[in-house]
Tab-separated table of C-alpha atoms in Angstrom:
chain	number	residue	atom	x	y	z
K	1	MET	CA	72.451	89.364	78.886
K	2	LEU	CA	75.561	91.474	79.635
K	3	VAL	CA	78.020	88.772	78.612
K	4	HIS	CA	76.109	88.038	75.404
K	5	CYS	CA	76.020	91.756	74.523
K	6	VAL	CA	79.775	92.236	75.042
K	7	LYS	CA	80.691	89.018	73.237
K	8	SER	CA	78.437	89.823	70.280
K	9	SER	CA	79.821	93.372	70.034
K	10	LEU	CA	83.399	92.070	70.162
K	11	SER	CA	82.675	89.598	67.374
K	12	LYS	CA	81.180	92.319	65.159
K	13	CYS	CA	84.058	94.679	65.944
K	14	LEU	CA	86.624	92.052	64.953
K	15	ASP	CA	84.862	91.713	61.607
K	16	GLN	CA	86.090	95.280	60.975
K	17	PHE	CA	89.443	94.827	62.777
K	18	GLN	CA	90.284	91.355	61.504
K	19	HIS	CA	94.035	91.916	61.873
K	20	LEU	CA	93.609	91.949	65.660
K	21	THR	CA	92.930	88.220	65.491
K	22	GLY	CA	96.359	87.653	63.941
K	23	HIS	CA	99.757	87.110	65.543
K	24	LEU	CA	103.270	88.473	65.471
K	25	ALA	CA	105.600	86.371	63.331
K	26	ALA	CA	109.334	86.363	62.655
K	27	VAL	CA	111.660	85.320	59.835
K	28	GLU	CA	115.373	84.692	60.366
K	29	HIS	CA	117.859	85.798	57.687
K	30	ASP	CA	121.257	84.435	56.682
K	31	ASP	CA	123.063	87.412	58.237
K	32	ASN	CA	121.981	86.458	61.792
K	33	THR	CA	119.182	88.997	61.858
K	34	THR	CA	115.422	88.636	62.185
K	35	SER	CA	112.492	90.567	60.754
K	36	VAL	CA	109.229	90.737	62.667
K	37	PHE	CA	105.903	91.193	60.929
K	38	PHE	CA	102.181	91.200	61.606
K	39	ASP	CA	100.609	87.952	60.367
K	40	CYS	CA	96.918	88.647	59.731
K	41	ASN	CA	96.034	84.964	59.713
K	42	ASN	CA	92.474	85.254	61.025
K	43	GLY	CA	93.491	83.524	64.239
K	44	ARG	CA	91.672	84.292	67.445
K	45	ALA	CA	90.954	86.808	70.151
K	46	LEU	CA	90.535	85.781	73.775
K	47	PHE	CA	87.186	86.220	75.547
K	48	VAL	CA	86.858	85.420	79.256
K	49	HIS	CA	83.705	85.348	81.399
K	50	ALA	CA	84.362	85.296	85.140
K	51	VAL	CA	82.283	85.681	88.302
K	52	ILE	CA	83.356	86.983	91.728
K	53	ASP	CA	80.444	86.238	94.052
K	54	GLU	CA	81.424	88.261	97.117
K	55	VAL	CA	82.851	91.442	95.571
K	56	SER	CA	81.022	94.680	94.740
K	57	SER	CA	82.146	97.715	92.766
K	58	ARG	CA	82.765	99.538	96.050
K	59	ASP	CA	85.312	96.895	97.028
K	60	ILE	CA	87.343	97.868	93.961
K	61	ILE	CA	86.888	101.643	93.971
K	62	GLU	CA	86.828	102.729	97.625
K	63	PRO	CA	89.775	101.030	99.401
K	64	VAL	CA	92.766	103.264	100.094
K	65	TYR	CA	95.082	100.525	98.846
K	66	VAL	CA	94.205	98.446	95.786
K	67	PRO	CA	93.017	94.956	96.870
K	68	SER	CA	95.045	92.026	95.570
K	69	PHE	CA	92.025	90.412	93.882
K	70	VAL	CA	91.742	93.315	91.412
K	71	ASP	CA	94.569	91.812	89.371
K	72	SER	CA	92.361	88.784	88.625
K	73	VAL	CA	89.845	90.838	86.607
K	74	PHE	CA	92.494	91.488	83.934
K	75	SER	CA	93.352	89.021	81.183
K	76	LEU	CA	96.794	88.427	79.611
K	77	ARG	CA	98.463	89.218	82.941
K	78	GLY	CA	102.232	89.012	82.688
K	79	VAL	CA	102.225	88.575	78.906
K	80	LYS	CA	104.947	90.602	77.163
K	81	ASN	CA	104.580	92.240	73.759
K	82	CYS	CA	107.136	89.855	72.255
K	83	GLN	CA	104.915	86.924	73.237
K	84	GLY	CA	102.412	88.007	70.606
K	85	THR	CA	103.784	85.162	68.497
K	86	VAL	CA	101.922	82.636	70.662
K	87	GLU	CA	99.500	84.709	72.757
K	88	PRO	CA	96.400	86.569	71.476
K	89	LEU	CA	96.935	90.217	70.541
K	90	VAL	CA	93.607	91.254	72.049
K	91	ALA	CA	91.611	89.899	74.987
K	92	VAL	CA	88.335	90.923	76.621
K	93	GLN	CA	87.283	89.757	80.079
K	94	VAL	CA	83.867	90.361	81.649
K	95	THR	CA	83.839	89.798	85.411
K	96	LYS	CA	80.412	89.772	87.071
K	97	LEU	CA	80.302	91.529	90.450
K	98	ILE	CA	77.494	91.702	93.016
K	99	ASP	CA	76.223	95.060	91.759
K	100	GLY	CA	77.772	95.425	88.325
K	101	ALA	CA	80.544	94.195	86.077
K	102	PHE	CA	84.189	94.896	85.333
K	103	ILE	CA	84.989	94.870	81.615
K	104	ASN	CA	88.671	94.546	80.778
K	105	ILE	CA	90.244	95.103	77.354
K	106	SER	CA	93.875	94.026	76.938
K	107	ILE	CA	95.886	94.869	73.811
K	108	ASN	CA	99.427	94.035	72.717
K	109	HIS	CA	101.071	97.491	72.696
K	110	SER	CA	103.419	96.602	69.842
K	111	ILE	CA	100.574	96.761	67.321
K	112	MET	CA	98.929	100.039	68.341
K	113	ASP	CA	99.307	103.180	70.408
K	114	GLY	CA	96.711	104.917	72.571
K	115	ALA	CA	95.074	106.752	69.671
K	116	SER	CA	94.582	103.522	67.713
K	117	PHE	CA	93.282	101.755	70.818
K	118	PHE	CA	90.746	104.495	71.475
K	119	TYR	CA	89.726	104.450	67.808
K	120	ALA	CA	89.089	100.701	68.053
K	121	PHE	CA	87.189	101.240	71.315
K	122	SER	CA	85.057	104.024	69.798
K	123	SER	CA	84.396	101.922	66.697
K	124	CYS	CA	83.205	99.082	68.901
K	125	LEU	CA	80.772	101.485	70.573
K	126	GLU	CA	79.498	102.550	67.139
K	127	ILE	CA	78.769	98.910	66.370
K	128	VAL	CA	77.077	98.436	69.750
K	129	ASN	CA	74.792	101.339	68.886
K	130	GLY	CA	73.723	99.836	65.565
K	131	SER	CA	76.225	101.176	63.017
K	132	SER	CA	76.912	98.749	60.168
K	133	SER	CA	80.146	100.449	59.035
K	134	LEU	CA	82.951	102.536	60.534
K	135	SER	CA	82.651	106.322	60.366
K	136	LYS	CA	86.406	106.543	59.640
K	137	PRO	CA	87.894	103.825	57.393
K	138	LEU	CA	91.074	102.212	58.682
K	139	VAL	CA	94.436	103.010	57.091
K	140	PHE	CA	97.011	100.203	57.063
K	141	GLN	CA	99.497	101.295	54.394
K	142	ARG	CA	102.921	101.557	56.011
K	143	CYS	CA	105.478	104.214	55.106
K	144	PHE	CA	109.002	104.669	56.436
K	145	LEU	CA	111.356	107.579	55.774
K	146	ASN	CA	110.855	109.961	52.872
K	147	ASN	CA	107.324	108.604	52.422
K	148	ASN	CA	108.612	105.347	50.897
K	149	THR	CA	106.102	102.545	51.281
K	150	ILE	CA	107.309	99.415	53.047
K	151	ASP	CA	106.448	96.638	50.598
K	152	ASN	CA	108.574	94.033	52.357
K	153	PHE	CA	108.895	93.527	56.092
K	154	HIS	CA	112.520	92.420	55.526
K	155	THR	CA	113.322	96.159	55.421
K	156	ILE	CA	113.884	96.166	59.196
K	157	ARG	CA	116.358	93.574	60.479
K	158	ILE	CA	117.083	93.096	64.182
K	159	PRO	CA	120.281	91.285	65.291
K	160	ASN	CA	119.521	87.825	66.702
K	161	SER	CA	121.868	88.436	69.629
K	162	TYR	CA	119.760	91.421	70.671
K	163	ILE	CA	116.516	89.441	70.392
K	164	LYS	CA	117.923	86.614	72.542
K	165	GLN	CA	119.053	89.134	75.133
K	166	ILE	CA	115.519	90.514	75.423
K	167	ALA	CA	113.929	87.051	75.489
K	168	ASN	CA	116.173	85.942	78.361
K	169	GLU	CA	115.581	88.989	80.505
K	170	ALA	CA	113.104	88.817	83.354
K	171	ASP	CA	110.372	91.385	83.760
K	172	ASP	CA	112.406	94.582	83.995
K	173	ALA	CA	109.756	97.024	85.202
K	174	PRO	CA	111.346	99.200	87.906
K	175	SER	CA	108.935	97.943	90.584
K	176	ASP	CA	111.506	98.037	93.395
K	177	VAL	CA	112.228	101.749	93.123
K	178	LYS	CA	111.523	103.702	96.326
K	179	ILE	CA	110.692	107.336	95.603
K	180	ASP	CA	111.034	110.002	98.267
K	181	PRO	CA	108.823	113.114	97.837
K	182	ASP	CA	111.931	115.342	97.816
K	183	GLN	CA	113.883	113.094	95.443
K	184	GLU	CA	114.569	114.563	92.007
K	185	THR	CA	112.988	112.380	89.375
K	186	SER	CA	112.811	112.047	85.617
K	187	TYR	CA	109.355	112.688	84.204
K	188	CYS	CA	108.642	111.014	80.861
K	189	LEU	CA	106.175	112.627	78.467
K	190	LEU	CA	104.691	110.254	75.895
K	191	THR	CA	104.257	112.727	73.050
K	192	ASP	CA	101.859	112.058	70.189
K	193	ALA	CA	104.060	112.064	67.081
K	194	ARG	CA	101.027	111.834	64.806
K	195	LYS	CA	100.402	115.558	64.537
K	196	ARG	CA	104.130	116.252	64.060
K	197	ILE	CA	104.544	114.214	60.878
K	198	ARG	CA	103.250	116.009	57.805
K	199	GLY	CA	100.445	114.156	56.112
K	200	LEU	CA	99.812	111.548	58.829
K	201	SER	CA	96.227	110.380	58.520
K	202	GLU	CA	93.906	110.723	61.498
K	203	ALA	CA	92.707	107.210	60.693
K	204	TYR	CA	96.244	105.764	60.727
K	205	PHE	CA	96.253	102.550	62.769
K	206	GLY	CA	99.478	101.672	64.550
K	207	ASN	CA	102.109	103.170	66.858
K	208	ALA	CA	103.389	106.752	66.722
K	209	LEU	CA	104.939	107.870	69.993
K	210	GLN	CA	107.884	110.048	70.993
K	211	ILE	CA	109.201	109.817	74.554
K	212	GLU	CA	110.733	112.947	76.081
K	213	THR	CA	111.922	113.409	79.656
K	214	VAL	CA	112.168	116.364	81.999
K	215	THR	CA	113.317	116.429	85.624
K	216	MET	CA	111.678	117.751	88.783
K	217	LYS	CA	110.989	116.653	92.358
K	218	VAL	CA	108.352	113.982	92.915
K	219	LYS	CA	106.440	116.182	95.358
K	220	GLU	CA	106.468	119.129	92.947
K	221	LEU	CA	105.452	116.885	90.070
K	222	LEU	CA	102.379	115.542	91.852
K	223	ILE	CA	101.368	119.025	93.036
K	224	PHE	CA	101.826	120.274	89.480
K	225	LEU	CA	99.683	117.470	88.034
K	226	ASN	CA	96.936	118.244	90.528
K	227	ARG	CA	97.009	121.993	89.773
K	228	VAL	CA	96.902	121.613	86.004
K	229	SER	CA	94.321	118.807	85.947
K	230	SER	CA	91.504	121.334	85.558
K	231	CYS	CA	93.015	122.727	82.341
K	232	ARG	CA	91.136	121.768	79.199
K	233	PRO	CA	93.010	121.070	75.958
K	234	ASN	CA	92.570	123.169	72.863
K	235	ASP	CA	90.477	120.675	70.926
K	236	SER	CA	90.932	122.448	67.597
K	237	HIS	CA	94.728	122.259	67.965
K	238	LEU	CA	94.735	118.616	69.047
K	239	ASN	CA	92.521	117.581	66.172
K	240	ASN	CA	94.382	119.592	63.537
K	241	ARG	CA	96.131	116.648	61.921
K	242	PRO	CA	97.276	116.648	58.309
K	243	GLN	CA	96.290	113.847	55.963
K	244	LEU	CA	98.405	111.028	54.556
K	245	ASP	CA	98.031	107.324	53.876
K	246	ALA	CA	99.973	106.096	56.916
K	247	PHE	CA	103.097	105.998	59.023
K	248	ASP	CA	104.264	103.373	61.494
K	249	ALA	CA	106.822	103.552	64.290
K	250	MET	CA	107.353	103.300	68.013
K	251	VAL	CA	109.696	106.225	68.592
K	252	THR	CA	111.976	106.883	71.555
K	253	GLY	CA	114.178	109.875	72.321
K	254	PHE	CA	115.436	111.738	75.351
K	255	GLU	CA	116.062	115.339	76.321
K	256	LEU	CA	116.892	115.873	79.979
K	257	ARG	CA	115.926	119.361	81.131
K	258	PRO	CA	115.551	120.636	84.697
K	259	VAL	CA	112.050	121.819	85.601
K	260	THR	CA	111.169	123.300	89.005
K	261	LEU	CA	108.274	125.183	90.546
K	262	ASP	CA	110.530	128.039	91.711
K	263	ASN	CA	109.014	130.386	89.115
K	264	GLY	CA	105.446	129.154	89.504
K	265	PHE	CA	103.215	126.577	87.854
K	266	ASP	CA	102.797	128.592	84.664
K	267	ASN	CA	106.537	128.498	84.031
K	268	ALA	CA	106.733	124.759	84.783
K	269	ALA	CA	103.899	124.106	82.343
K	270	TRP	CA	105.607	126.273	79.717
K	271	GLN	CA	108.903	124.401	80.135
K	272	MET	CA	107.116	121.070	79.645
K	273	ASN	CA	105.314	122.484	76.633
K	274	LYS	CA	108.652	123.450	75.052
K	275	VAL	CA	109.897	119.879	75.477
K	276	VAL	CA	106.800	118.598	73.679
K	277	ALA	CA	107.128	121.245	70.944
K	278	SER	CA	110.729	120.194	70.315
K	279	CYS	CA	109.452	116.932	68.822
K	280	HIS	CA	109.323	118.309	65.283
K	281	GLU	CA	109.262	116.284	62.068
K	282	GLU	CA	112.956	116.649	61.224
K	283	LYS	CA	113.962	115.356	64.636
K	284	LEU	CA	111.598	112.390	64.365
K	285	ARG	CA	112.740	111.428	60.874
K	286	ASN	CA	116.405	111.677	61.899
K	287	PHE	CA	115.657	109.290	64.729
K	288	PHE	CA	113.861	106.909	62.337
K	289	GLU	CA	116.904	106.881	60.052
K	290	CYS	CA	119.253	106.032	62.923
K	291	TRP	CA	116.834	103.447	64.304
K	292	LYS	CA	116.593	101.723	60.940
K	293	GLN	CA	120.375	101.282	60.860
K	294	CYS	CA	120.462	99.924	64.419
K	295	PRO	CA	116.941	98.933	65.557
K	296	LYS	CA	116.358	98.551	69.286
K	297	LEU	CA	113.232	97.831	71.292
K	298	THR	CA	112.228	100.064	74.189
K	299	ARG	CA	111.990	98.496	77.634
K	300	LEU	CA	110.764	100.150	80.812
K	301	SER	CA	114.196	99.940	82.399
K	302	ASN	CA	115.599	102.059	79.548
K	303	LEU	CA	113.214	104.996	79.927
K	304	ALA	CA	115.480	106.702	82.462
K	305	PRO	CA	118.738	105.766	84.173
K	306	ASN	CA	117.473	106.152	87.731
K	307	ILE	CA	114.109	107.058	89.234
K	308	VAL	CA	111.355	107.658	86.732
K	309	VAL	CA	107.777	108.881	86.615
K	310	VAL	CA	105.896	108.031	83.426
K	311	THR	CA	102.525	109.402	82.401
K	312	SER	CA	100.099	107.941	79.874
K	313	GLY	CA	96.567	108.559	78.657
K	314	SER	CA	95.094	111.670	77.084
K	315	PRO	CA	92.127	114.039	77.593
K	316	ARG	CA	91.267	113.220	73.970
K	317	PHE	CA	90.392	109.654	74.942
K	318	ASP	CA	86.855	110.070	76.282
K	319	ILE	CA	86.569	106.622	77.851
K	320	TYR	CA	83.949	107.764	80.361
K	321	GLY	CA	81.776	109.393	77.699
K	322	GLY	CA	81.245	106.378	75.442
K	323	ASN	CA	77.698	105.084	75.103
K	324	THR	CA	78.070	101.369	75.731
K	325	GLY	CA	74.347	100.717	75.946
K	326	LEU	CA	75.097	99.273	79.393
K	327	GLY	CA	75.366	102.532	81.330
K	328	ARG	CA	78.364	104.790	81.832
K	329	PRO	CA	81.406	103.446	83.703
K	330	VAL	CA	81.810	104.615	87.297
K	331	ALA	CA	85.582	104.123	87.378
K	332	ILE	CA	88.524	103.027	85.248
K	333	ARG	CA	91.472	100.976	86.461
K	334	SER	CA	94.770	99.942	84.885
K	335	GLY	CA	96.086	96.396	84.792
K	336	SER	CA	99.438	95.153	86.053
K	337	GLY	CA	101.060	95.834	82.679
K	338	ASN	CA	100.502	99.547	83.290
K	339	LYS	CA	101.533	99.482	86.937
K	340	PHE	CA	105.011	100.087	88.229
K	341	ASP	CA	106.469	102.550	90.692
K	342	GLY	CA	106.194	106.002	89.161
K	343	ARG	CA	103.443	105.333	86.610
K	344	ALA	CA	100.636	107.914	86.296
K	345	THR	CA	97.621	107.259	84.064
K	346	VAL	CA	95.330	110.136	83.072
K	347	GLN	CA	91.662	109.783	82.104
K	348	SER	CA	89.275	112.594	81.170
K	349	ARG	CA	85.783	113.080	82.635
K	350	LYS	CA	84.167	115.530	80.256
K	351	GLU	CA	80.806	115.539	82.045
K	352	ASP	CA	82.277	117.478	84.979
K	353	GLU	CA	85.407	118.783	83.199
K	354	SER	CA	87.733	116.902	85.529
K	355	ILE	CA	90.618	114.492	85.058
K	356	ASP	CA	91.315	111.265	86.942
K	357	ILE	CA	94.980	110.640	87.705
K	358	GLU	CA	95.865	107.097	88.759
K	359	VAL	CA	99.337	107.149	90.346
K	360	CYS	CA	101.341	104.048	91.248
K	361	LEU	CA	103.967	104.629	93.958
K	362	PRO	CA	105.304	102.660	96.963
K	363	VAL	CA	103.188	102.750	100.126
K	364	GLU	CA	106.013	104.531	101.947
K	365	THR	CA	105.902	107.394	99.455
K	366	PHE	CA	102.146	107.882	99.782
K	367	GLU	CA	102.408	107.831	103.572
K	368	ALA	CA	105.081	110.534	103.400
K	369	MET	CA	102.929	112.672	101.104
K	370	GLU	CA	99.938	112.305	103.441
K	371	LYS	CA	102.053	113.936	106.148
K	372	ASP	CA	103.053	116.808	103.838
K	373	LYS	CA	100.662	119.687	104.624
K	374	GLU	CA	101.610	121.674	101.504
K	375	PHE	CA	100.861	118.734	99.227
K	376	MET	CA	97.642	117.718	101.010
K	377	GLY	CA	96.464	121.319	100.707
K	378	THR	CA	96.247	120.830	96.941
K	379	VAL	CA	94.382	117.503	97.109
K	380	SER	CA	90.620	117.056	97.132
K	381	ILE	CA	89.301	113.810	98.616
K	382	LYS	CA	87.003	112.057	96.159
K	383	SER	CA	83.534	111.336	97.506
K	384	LYS	CA	82.317	107.771	97.909
K	385	LEU	CA	80.021	106.088	95.424
K	386	LYS	CA	76.403	107.101	95.651
K	387	SER	CA	74.118	104.448	97.059
């Protein structure tokens, strides 16, 4: 019953999001460059049904250290964005457990950002609950610089030498980084560029991210995240997005600024807020212009020169609150593509006004933090699952 429900809902959702069954495609030019485009060829999405006979939901949620078998409940493991030419762009895996199920959704990040993913997820829930059409029509028109529509994907040309360099590189996630609690680290803020571009439609479907970095100590950063996790966003501000047909870009930029807790948490939060506020439209468009002249793809190893902590997710993505018709989720976990030393994923729980923070760090770092009385004084131990 569960598998049939999920598979049927996915099929109906893809009727509305038909481009997700396509592939990435490339065309080489005479000047030794290549243009990449989205080929909506009505291909396929991957659906996997798996069963783990001896594992319960508690075995996934309660262990102090994540069990190795958890990786098996995720599809498209190890697949890079650039492999979207041969691999599906979207995959759903339903893994039956003793007392429940683990539903995994994997998306190629090159075709959408978090806002677009959550929109697709919410739209799927609308379909599950009987809606025959989407409450917000999709917007696919692409604009680039000065509101000029991209009519030809040949507009962006990437040098073949650069593409070969990326293709030949091994997985470059900084998984071998050892972070000491007192080590100064770079903290990357994935800033939503959507509300900073005039006229960007709320229904725009694609990527629109700006990456900014600040610096602070790992221990201070984690204490800060714990202290501010009870803060609720100003929903009216977050949803105040101007209207336009569309805009499409994966944006990267860096501003290194020192942030400490010497002047209190309020000051640290204000300093981070100023970094986010600095991502104004003029700055973004200037970056787009430079990127167009010399396009480069962002890799995890390029986010910061040394040690890095990256955060993702948003309180606006109410994953826990969605009515799936199958009951509310009891926990959310990230796959290996979102796991490397220094990664923090944030999920909102609106029912109790709390925020889950999933942090990926070396075992040695967590053991050191457990011995830090100041840090442990800010941590609340989550209760076990109810029987």
